[in-house]
Coordinates of C-alpha atoms and ligand atoms in Angstrom, one line a residue:
X1443 CA 0.0 -0.3 0.1
X1444 CA 1.2 3.4 -0.6
X1445 CA 1.1 5.9 2.2
X1446 CA -0.5 9.1 1.2
X1447 CA -0.6 12.4 2.6
X1448 CA -4.4 11.7 3.4
X1449 CA -3.5 8.4 5.1
X1450 CA -0.7 9.9 7.2
X1451 CA -3.4 12.8 8.3
X1452 CA -5.9 10.5 9.2
X1453 CA -3.3 8.2 11.6
X1454 CA -3.8 8.7 15.1
X1455 CA -0.8 10.6 16.7
X1456 CA 0.9 11.1 20.1
X1457 CA 3.0 14.3 20.6
X1458 CA 5.5 14.4 23.6
X1459 CA 7.5 17.3 22.6
X1460 CA 5.8 20.5 21.3
X1461 CA 6.2 24.1 22.8
X1462 CA 3.3 26.3 23.4
X1463 CA 5.3 29.5 22.3
X1464 CA 6.4 28.1 19.2
X1465 CA 3.2 26.9 18.1
X1466 CA 0.9 29.9 17.6
X1467 CA -1.0 30.7 14.6
X1468 CA 0.4 33.6 12.4
X1469 CA -3.1 35.3 12.4
X1470 CA -3.5 35.1 16.1
X1471 CA 0.1 36.7 16.6
X1472 CA -1.1 39.5 14.3
X1473 CA -4.5 39.9 16.5
X1474 CA -2.8 39.8 20.1
X1475 CA 0.1 42.1 18.7
X1476 CA -2.1 45.0 17.8
X1477 CA -3.8 44.7 21.2
X1478 CA -0.4 45.5 22.8
X1479 CA 1.2 47.4 20.4
X1480 CA 4.1 44.9 19.7
X1481 CA 5.7 45.5 16.2
X1482 CA 5.8 42.5 14.0
X1483 CA 8.4 41.8 11.1
X1484 CA 5.4 41.3 8.8
X1485 CA 1.6 42.2 9.0
X1486 CA -0.1 39.4 6.8
X1487 CA -0.4 36.1 8.3
X1488 CA 1.3 34.2 5.5
X1489 CA 3.8 36.7 5.3
X1490 CA 4.5 36.5 9.0
X1491 CA 4.5 32.5 9.0
X1492 CA 7.2 32.6 6.3
X1493 CA 9.2 35.0 8.1
X1494 CA 9.1 32.7 11.4
X1495 CA 10.4 29.7 9.2
X1496 CA 13.0 31.8 7.4
X1497 CA 14.6 33.5 10.4
X1498 CA 14.4 30.1 12.4
X1499 CA 16.4 28.5 9.3
X1500 CA 19.5 30.8 9.9
X1501 CA 21.5 27.5 11.6
X1502 CA 22.0 28.3 15.0
X1503 CA 20.1 27.7 18.0
X1504 CA 20.7 31.2 19.7
X1505 CA 19.0 32.7 16.6
X1506 CA 16.2 30.3 16.5
X1507 CA 15.5 31.2 20.2
X1508 CA 15.2 34.8 19.2
X1509 CA 12.2 34.2 17.1
X1510 CA 10.4 33.6 20.4
X1511 CA 10.7 37.2 21.4
X1512 CA 7.8 38.0 19.1
X1513 CA 5.6 35.0 20.4
X1514 CA 6.5 35.8 24.1
X1515 CA 5.7 39.2 23.8
X1516 CA 2.1 38.7 22.9
X1517 CA 1.4 36.1 25.5
X1518 CA 1.4 38.2 28.5
X1519 CA -2.0 38.3 29.6
X1520 CA -4.6 35.3 30.9
X1521 CA -6.6 36.0 27.7
X1522 CA -3.8 35.5 25.5
X1523 CA -2.4 32.8 26.9
X1524 CA -5.8 30.8 27.2
X1525 CA -6.6 31.8 23.5
X1526 CA -3.0 30.4 22.5
X1527 CA -3.6 27.2 24.3
X1528 CA -7.4 26.6 22.9
X1529 CA -6.0 26.8 19.6
X1530 CA -2.9 25.0 19.8
X1531 CA -5.2 21.9 21.1
X1532 CA -7.4 22.7 18.3
X1533 CA -5.0 22.3 15.7
X1534 CA -3.4 19.4 17.0
X1535 CA -6.2 17.5 17.2
X1536 CA -7.4 18.6 13.5
X1537 CA -3.8 17.0 12.6
X1538 CA -4.9 13.6 14.1
X1539 CA -3.1 14.0 17.3
X1540 CA -4.7 12.3 20.1
X1541 CA -2.5 12.7 23.0
X1542 CA -0.4 15.8 23.1
X1543 CA 1.9 17.3 26.0
X1544 CA 2.3 20.8 25.4
X1545 CA 5.2 22.5 27.2
X1546 CA 5.8 26.2 28.1
X1547 CA 7.8 28.2 30.7
X1548 CA 5.4 30.2 32.7
X1549 CA 8.4 32.6 33.9
X1550 CA 8.4 34.0 30.5
X1551 CA 4.8 35.3 30.9
X1552 CA 5.1 37.6 34.1
X1553 CA 6.3 40.6 31.9
X1554 CA 2.9 42.1 32.5
X1555 CA 2.6 41.3 36.0
X1556 CA 0.8 37.7 36.1
X1557 CA 1.6 35.6 38.9
X1558 CA 3.2 31.9 38.2
X1559 CA -0.2 30.4 39.2
X1560 CA -2.1 32.5 37.1
X1561 CA -0.1 31.9 34.1
X1562 CA -0.9 28.1 34.8
X1563 CA -4.3 28.7 35.6
X1564 CA -4.9 30.1 32.1
X1565 CA -3.0 27.7 30.0
X1566 CA -5.0 24.9 31.7
X1567 CA -8.3 26.8 31.1
X1568 CA -7.3 27.2 27.6
X1569 CA -6.5 23.6 26.9
X1570 CA -10.0 22.5 28.5
X1571 CA -11.7 24.8 26.3
X1572 CA -9.7 23.3 23.0
X1573 CA -10.4 19.9 24.2
X1574 CA -14.2 20.7 24.1
X1575 CA -14.0 22.6 20.9
X1576 CA -12.4 19.6 19.4
X1577 CA -15.0 17.6 20.7
X1578 CA -17.6 19.3 19.0
X1579 CA -15.4 19.1 15.5
X1580 CA -15.5 15.7 16.0
X1581 CA -11.7 14.9 17.3
X1582 CA -11.2 13.4 20.9
X1583 CA -7.8 14.9 22.4
X1584 CA -6.3 14.3 25.5
X1585 CA -3.6 17.0 26.6
X1586 CA -1.5 17.8 29.6
X1587 CA 1.1 20.4 30.2
X1588 CA 4.9 20.1 30.9
X1589 CA 6.3 22.9 32.9
X1590 CA 9.9 23.9 31.5
X1591 CA 12.3 26.1 33.7
X1592 CA 14.4 28.3 31.4
X1593 CA 18.2 26.9 32.0
X1594 CA 19.8 30.5 32.0
X1595 CA 17.2 31.9 34.3
X1596 CA 18.1 29.6 37.7
X1597 CA 14.5 29.5 38.8
X1598 CA 14.2 25.8 38.4
X1599 CA 13.3 25.1 42.2
X1600 CA 10.6 27.6 42.2
X1601 CA 9.2 26.0 38.9
X1602 CA 9.7 22.9 40.3
X1603 CA 7.2 23.6 43.3
X1604 CA 5.1 25.5 40.9
X1605 CA 4.7 22.1 39.0
X1606 CA 4.2 20.1 41.9
X1607 CA 1.3 22.1 43.1
X1608 CA -0.6 21.7 39.8
X1609 CA 0.2 18.0 39.5
X1610 CA -3.4 17.0 39.7
X1611 CA -4.5 20.0 37.9
X1612 CA -3.2 19.7 34.2
X1613 CA 0.5 19.3 34.7
X1614 CA 2.0 16.2 34.0
X1615 CA 5.7 16.9 33.6
X1616 CA 8.5 19.2 33.8
X1617 CA 11.5 20.3 31.8
X1618 CA 14.2 22.3 31.1
X1619 CA 14.5 24.4 28.1
X1620 CA 16.6 27.4 26.6
X1621 CA 20.3 27.4 25.8
X1622 CA 21.7 24.0 26.5
X1623 CA 25.2 24.5 25.3
X1624 CA 27.0 26.2 28.7
X1625 CA 23.9 25.5 30.8
X1626 CA 24.2 21.7 31.6
X1627 CA 21.6 19.9 33.2
X1628 CA 23.5 19.7 36.7
X1629 CA 23.0 23.4 37.5
X1630 CA 19.5 22.4 38.0
X1631 CA 20.2 19.5 40.3
X1632 CA 18.0 20.4 43.2
X1633 CA 15.1 20.9 41.3
X1634 CA 15.4 17.3 39.9
X1635 CA 15.9 16.2 43.3
X1636 CA 12.8 17.9 44.7
X1637 CA 10.7 16.3 41.8
X1638 CA 12.2 12.8 42.3
X1639 CA 11.6 12.8 46.0
X1640 CA 8.0 13.9 45.2
X1641 CA 7.6 10.9 42.8
X1642 CA 7.1 13.4 39.7
X1643 CA 8.2 12.7 36.0
X1644 CA 10.7 14.9 34.0
X1645 CA 12.4 14.9 30.6
X1646 CA 15.2 17.1 29.9
X1647 CA 16.7 19.1 26.6
X1648 CA 19.6 17.2 26.0
X1649 CA 21.5 16.2 23.1
X1650 CA 20.5 19.1 20.8
X1651 CA 22.9 22.1 21.2
X1652 CA 25.2 19.8 23.2
X1653 CA 26.7 16.3 22.9
X1654 CA 26.9 13.2 24.7
X1655 CA 28.1 14.9 27.9
X1656 CA 24.9 16.9 28.3
X1657 CA 22.9 13.5 28.0
X1658 CA 25.1 11.7 30.3
X1659 CA 24.6 14.5 32.8
X1660 CA 20.5 14.7 32.1
X1661 CA 20.3 10.8 32.7
X1662 CA 22.9 9.9 35.5
X1663 CA 23.3 13.2 37.7
X1664 CA 19.8 14.4 37.0
X1665 CA 17.5 11.2 36.6
X1666 CA 15.5 12.3 33.5
X1667 CA 13.0 9.9 32.3
X1668 CA 12.9 11.2 28.6
X1669 CA 15.5 13.2 26.6
X1670 CA 14.3 16.4 24.5
X1671 CA 16.1 15.5 21.2
X1672 CA 18.9 13.4 22.5
X1673 CA 19.9 12.8 19.1
X1674 CA 23.5 13.6 19.6
X1675 CA 23.7 10.0 21.4
X1676 CA 24.9 9.2 17.8
X1677 CA 28.1 10.7 18.8
X1678 CA 28.4 7.7 21.3
X1679 CA 28.1 5.1 18.1
X1680 CA 30.8 4.2 15.7
X1681 CA 28.7 3.1 12.8
X1682 CA 29.4 0.2 10.4
X1683 CA 30.5 0.8 6.8
X1684 CA 28.1 2.5 4.5
X1685 CA 25.8 0.1 2.8
X1686 CA 25.4 -2.2 6.2
X1687 CA 22.2 -2.8 7.3
X1688 CA 20.3 0.2 8.3
X1689 CA 23.6 2.4 7.7
X1690 CA 25.0 0.7 10.7
X1691 CA 23.2 -2.4 11.8
X1692 CA 25.4 -5.3 12.8
X1693 CA 28.4 -3.5 12.7
X1694 CA 27.9 -0.5 14.8
X1695 CA 30.0 -0.2 18.0
X1696 CA 28.2 1.4 21.2
X1697 CA 30.0 3.5 23.7
X1698 CA 28.7 2.9 27.4
X1699 CA 26.3 5.9 27.4
X1700 CA 24.9 4.7 23.9
X1701 CA 24.4 1.4 25.6
X1702 CA 22.7 2.7 28.6
X1703 CA 20.3 4.5 26.5
X1704 CA 19.8 1.6 24.2
X1705 CA 19.4 -1.0 26.6
X1706 CA 17.2 1.0 29.0
X1707 CA 15.1 2.1 26.0
X1708 CA 15.1 5.7 27.4
X1709 CA 12.6 7.6 24.9
X1710 CA 14.0 10.3 22.5
X1711 CA 11.7 13.1 21.8
X1712 CA 13.2 13.7 18.2
X1713 CA 11.8 16.4 16.4
X1714 CA 13.4 16.1 12.6
X1715 CA 12.5 19.5 11.1
X1716 CA 13.3 21.4 14.1
X1717 CA 17.0 19.8 13.8
X1718 CA 17.3 20.8 10.3
X1719 CA 17.0 24.4 11.2
X1720 CA 19.4 24.1 14.2
X1721 CA 22.2 22.6 11.9
X1722 CA 21.8 19.0 13.1
X1723 CA 21.2 17.6 9.8
X1724 CA 20.9 18.6 6.2
X1725 CA 18.0 16.9 5.4
X1726 CA 15.3 14.1 6.8
X1727 CA 16.9 11.6 4.4
X1728 CA 20.4 12.2 6.6
X1729 CA 18.7 13.0 10.1
X1730 CA 20.3 10.3 12.5
X1731 CA 16.5 9.8 13.5
X1732 CA 16.4 6.8 11.0
X1733 CA 19.7 5.3 12.1
X1734 CA 18.6 5.4 15.9
X1735 CA 15.5 4.0 14.7
X1736 CA 16.9 0.9 12.9
X1737 CA 19.4 0.4 15.8
X1738 CA 16.6 0.0 18.3
X1739 CA 16.6 3.2 19.9
X1740 CA 13.0 4.1 21.6
X1741 CA 12.5 6.9 19.0
X1742 CA 9.4 8.9 19.3
X1743 CA 8.4 11.6 16.5
X1744 CA 7.7 15.4 17.2
X1745 CA 7.2 18.8 16.2
X1746 CA 9.3 21.0 18.7
X1747 CA 7.9 24.4 17.3
X1748 CA 5.4 24.1 14.8
X1749 CA 5.3 27.8 14.0
X1750 CA 9.3 28.3 13.6
X1751 CA 9.5 24.8 11.5
X1752 CA 6.2 25.2 9.4
X1753 CA 5.6 21.8 10.4
X1754 CA 3.0 19.6 11.8
X1755 CA 3.0 16.1 12.9
X1756 CA 1.7 15.0 9.7
X1757 CA 4.2 16.6 7.8
X1758 CA 6.9 15.2 10.2
X1759 CA 5.6 11.6 9.7
X1760 CA 5.5 12.2 5.9
X1761 CA 8.9 13.4 5.5
X1762 CA 10.1 10.4 7.2
X1763 CA 8.2 8.1 4.8
X1764 CA 9.1 10.1 1.7
X1765 CA 12.6 10.8 2.2
X1766 CA 13.8 8.3 4.6
X1767 CA 11.7 5.0 3.6
X1768 CA 9.6 5.0 7.0
X1769 CA 6.7 2.6 6.8
X1770 CA 3.2 2.4 8.4
X1771 CA 4.4 -0.1 10.8
X1772 CA 7.5 2.3 11.7
X1773 CA 4.9 5.0 12.3
X1774 CA 2.8 2.6 14.4
X1775 CA 5.8 1.3 16.7
X1776 CA 6.9 5.1 17.3
X1777 CA 3.4 6.2 18.1
X1778 CA 2.9 3.3 20.5
X1779 CA 6.1 4.2 22.2
X1780 CA 5.3 7.8 22.3
X1781 CA 2.0 6.7 24.0
X1782 CA 3.5 4.3 26.7
X1783 CA 6.3 6.8 27.4
X1784 CA 4.1 9.7 28.0
X1785 CA 3.7 11.0 31.3
X1786 CA 0.0 10.2 31.5
X1787 CA -1.6 7.9 34.2
X1788 CA -1.0 4.2 33.2
X1789 CA -5.0 3.7 32.4
X1790 CA -5.2 6.8 30.2
X1791 CA -2.2 5.3 28.2
X1792 CA -4.1 2.0 27.9
X1793 CA -7.0 4.1 26.7
X1794 CA -5.2 5.9 24.2
X1795 CA -3.3 2.6 22.8
X1796 CA -6.4 0.6 22.6
X1797 CA -9.0 3.1 21.7
X1798 CA -7.2 5.3 19.4
X1799 CA -3.8 4.0 18.2
X1800 CA -4.5 0.4 17.3
X1801 CA -7.8 1.0 15.9
X1802 CA -6.5 4.0 14.0
X1803 CA -3.7 2.2 12.4
X1804 CA -5.7 -1.0 11.9
X1805 CA -8.3 1.5 9.9
X1806 CA -5.2 2.7 7.9
X1807 CA -4.2 -0.8 6.8
X1808 CA -8.0 -1.8 5.8
Ligands
ZN1483 ZN1 12.2 21.8 22.3

């Protein structure tokens, strides 16, 4: 069977790594910017969307992060936060996403005086509205939030406490985001300790702008349950000669860290299109995701920043199929891995798998 764009669009999808401040609709940014008198580089939705992608294409993570100045600037009121969260859920549901973990850093939304708790409440209210709106359009979606602490701001202890205070009110996990290079995970060790002692899960952005050392810290010093990106684990693997099975296969030699990540099946939240913009790979065809996948790593497929990358879950999957030879079986296996490694309660994961993912893929084969 051929995997058409329509087939892929209809597949049930599970998304673990998507930034709320990286997924706004261009038209919404324009409307919100007008309300707060924020100057944008373009004032028509299509041109603005293109500007975001072009600016993020520059090749450095630092420059990529600059694009967030505009999205963050318009996300400073409870109304704006709720709207952005609502639209994100609606857009993901329309793309076939049945479970999503949306992440954002509450500390970035305090420029107009909101408390951290007001920020969290607004986002959760928006998500609830989004789920209801999606249901009215015939889409079932479950969504939770990951609260991120910005690595450079040193507020992780405070954000960890905030996350715990909201653990039964929509916050399902914790994360650190922002510049990885120069801000190793161990800087926030006490926050991770607090969360671990409270039996609360977290992922860590590691192995994107920095290499295996950062991944090692995230796992062995900080106890991350998943890795945001994590793709630079490839640097701890000596690949076999070209032409070997799966470009690596039987002749790959694993370093101790890569063995740990593979043997423990540490989930990797891989975001192919985002990595093209930050220079990790030149194309999806030669992105390390496929090598890692064929070597048996617990790869999941994610969007990171839909606005900056001009992407969606369907697009990420379609590029893996058309450029890297991924099959429907591959997509299903990666989706199941994402579902089972989400931070949702076990009974919710079971529901997502048995009521959505398995029947959805079965329907695609029918
Ligand atoms: Zn990210």
